[in-house]
Each structure stands twice: as C-alpha cells, then as structure tokens.
Amino acid sequence: MIGERSIFTTISVNNLKNPVAPFEVVVQANKNGGICDVILPKTQAEPVKPVDTSNGEAVRAYNAAKREYDCYMRERSALRSEALNRYQGRQLYSAYVEETLNDFLTYLLN
C-alpha cells in the first residue's frame, strides 16, 4: 500500500494491444531502495451486488461476473508474485534493474 512517505516510482509499460494507452505500474521501494511491492493496473472493475435479491436472473448474472472477476484477480496476484519473486530486494534505481524490470513487465502484461 502506498503511504504518504513511501518511496515509489511509476513505470510506463508498452501495451502491445493498444499502443496509445500504456500500462502504468507502480513499484514501491523500502527505505534502503530495495523493491518491496509491485502494483499492477486493474483493467476490470469489481461487479456490484444487486440490491434486489429476489430477482433470480440478476443474482445469477452477478454470481457469474463475480466468478470471472475472482479468476481475473487470481491471475493478477500470480503475475504480481512472479514479479516479486524475481525482483524483490533489488535496488529500484539501478539502471540494469530498471531496464530488465521494464522488459519483464512488458512480457507479463502482454
């Protein structure tokens, strides 16, 4: 979570499907400059629970949308874990790490 005094940077990652709108990935560092968190962009909104639960069709549609959203979030969590497994603790402002992290995120998100 990004706090008021957090050290972070935003990396623009090329979007091969839509080159006009690149992905904005936030990378957070600890006080020593090591990478401690990667926040990936969310491209899918969480479904809203229906107010009227007596309407069976609306509840079924919500349940289907919720299952799809949960699957999407598990995939995003796996991508975040993969990025942290490789880069956690490495110096954020190292030229080599910045370049390889950008390439790795391009590979993951496209």
GROMACS .gro file of C-alpha atoms in nm:
model
  110
    1MET     CA    1   0.000   0.000   0.000
    2ILE     CA    2   0.134   0.340  -0.094
    3GLY     CA    3   0.160   0.569   0.207
    4GLU     CA    4   0.229   0.938   0.235
    5ARG     CA    5   0.605   0.898   0.285
    6SER     CA    6   0.654   0.593   0.062
    7ILE     CA    7   0.929   0.571  -0.196
    8PHE     CA    8   0.780   0.469  -0.529
    9THR     CA    9   0.809   0.518  -0.900
   10THR     CA   10   0.567   0.470  -1.185
   11ILE     CA   11   0.683   0.271  -1.486
   12SER     CA   12   0.507   0.303  -1.822
   13VAL     CA   13   0.497  -0.041  -1.980
   14ASN     CA   14   0.424  -0.078  -2.351
   15ASN     CA   15   0.077  -0.208  -2.430
   16LEU     CA   16   0.101  -0.410  -2.750
   17LYS     CA   17  -0.278  -0.431  -2.796
   18ASN     CA   18  -0.332  -0.056  -2.754
   19PRO     CA   19  -0.006   0.142  -2.801
   20VAL     CA   20  -0.180   0.472  -2.725
   21ALA     CA   21  -0.256   0.371  -2.364
   22PRO     CA   22   0.049   0.213  -2.193
   23PHE     CA   23   0.014   0.025  -1.864
   24GLU     CA   24   0.106   0.227  -1.554
   25VAL     CA   25   0.280   0.001  -1.300
   26VAL     CA   26   0.373   0.139  -0.957
   27VAL     CA   27   0.688  -0.003  -0.798
   28GLN     CA   28   0.741   0.067  -0.428
   29ALA     CA   29   1.079   0.059  -0.253
   30ASN     CA   30   1.176   0.023   0.111
   31LYS     CA   31   1.393   0.275   0.299
   32ASN     CA   32   1.710   0.114   0.160
   33GLY     CA   33   1.592   0.146  -0.201
   34GLY     CA   34   1.509  -0.222  -0.250
   35ILE     CA   35   1.191  -0.318  -0.436
   36CYS     CA   36   0.925  -0.435  -0.191
   37ASP     CA   37   0.597  -0.413  -0.385
   38VAL     CA   38   0.466  -0.408  -0.740
   39ILE     CA   39   0.118  -0.269  -0.802
   40LEU     CA   40  -0.024  -0.379  -1.136
   41PRO     CA   41  -0.304  -0.186  -1.310
   42LYS     CA   42  -0.657  -0.320  -1.280
   43THR     CA   43  -0.834  -0.337  -1.614
   44GLN     CA   44  -1.154  -0.500  -1.489
   45ALA     CA   45  -1.398  -0.350  -1.239
   46GLU     CA   46  -1.544  -0.547  -0.950
   47PRO     CA   47  -1.911  -0.636  -1.009
   48VAL     CA   48  -2.174  -0.463  -0.797
   49LYS     CA   49  -2.401  -0.685  -0.588
   50PRO     CA   50  -2.768  -0.649  -0.685
   51VAL     CA   51  -2.989  -0.464  -0.437
   52ASP     CA   52  -3.296  -0.676  -0.511
   53THR     CA   53  -3.201  -1.036  -0.428
   54SER     CA   54  -3.545  -1.169  -0.520
   55ASN     CA   55  -3.464  -1.127  -0.889
   56GLY     CA   56  -3.300  -1.463  -0.967
   57GLU     CA   57  -3.168  -1.359  -1.306
   58ALA     CA   58  -2.980  -1.060  -1.162
   59VAL     CA   59  -2.829  -1.277  -0.887
   60ARG     CA   60  -2.714  -1.539  -1.139
   61ALA     CA   61  -2.559  -1.268  -1.357
   62TYR     CA   62  -2.381  -1.123  -1.052
   63ASN     CA   63  -2.252  -1.465  -0.947
   64ALA     CA   64  -2.115  -1.531  -1.297
   65ALA     CA   65  -1.950  -1.187  -1.309
   66LYS     CA   66  -1.807  -1.238  -0.959
   67ARG     CA   67  -1.654  -1.576  -1.057
   68GLU     CA   68  -1.496  -1.414  -1.363
   69TYR     CA   69  -1.361  -1.125  -1.153
   70ASP     CA   70  -1.219  -1.362  -0.891
   71CYS     CA   71  -1.041  -1.557  -1.165
   72TYR     CA   72  -0.901  -1.231  -1.303
   73MET     CA   73  -0.775  -1.128  -0.958
   74ARG     CA   74  -0.609  -1.468  -0.901
   75GLU     CA   75  -0.429  -1.422  -1.233
   76ARG     CA   76  -0.317  -1.069  -1.134
   77SER     CA   77  -0.199  -1.198  -0.798
   78ALA     CA   78   0.007  -1.467  -0.970
   79LEU     CA   79   0.164  -1.206  -1.200
   80ARG     CA   80   0.249  -0.985  -0.903
   81SER     CA   81   0.402  -1.279  -0.718
   82GLU     CA   82   0.608  -1.370  -1.022
   83ALA     CA   83   0.745  -1.015  -1.047
   84LEU     CA   84   0.822  -1.000  -0.674
   85ASN     CA   85   0.991  -1.341  -0.676
   86ARG     CA   86   1.236  -1.214  -0.933
   87TYR     CA   87   1.289  -0.851  -0.823
   88GLN     CA   88   1.212  -0.818  -0.451
   89GLY     CA   89   1.505  -0.664  -0.266
   90ARG     CA   90   1.689  -0.543  -0.575
   91GLN     CA   91   1.779  -0.176  -0.595
   92LEU     CA   92   1.498   0.020  -0.760
   93TYR     CA   93   1.715   0.291  -0.910
   94SER     CA   94   1.976   0.062  -1.064
   95ALA     CA   95   1.990   0.105  -1.442
   96TYR     CA   96   2.011  -0.271  -1.501
   97VAL     CA   97   1.713  -0.343  -1.276
   98GLU     CA   98   1.501  -0.067  -1.432
   99GLU     CA   99   1.568  -0.198  -1.782
  100THR     CA  100   1.512  -0.566  -1.705
  101LEU     CA  101   1.205  -0.491  -1.491
  102ASN     CA  102   1.050  -0.293  -1.777
  103ASP     CA  103   1.118  -0.579  -2.019
  104PHE     CA  104   0.984  -0.837  -1.772
  105LEU     CA  105   0.664  -0.638  -1.707
  106THR     CA  106   0.613  -0.594  -2.081
  107TYR     CA  107   0.636  -0.971  -2.119
  108LEU     CA  108   0.397  -1.034  -1.826
  109LEU     CA  109   0.127  -0.784  -1.914
  110ASN     CA  110   0.110  -0.851  -2.288
   0.00000   0.00000   0.00000
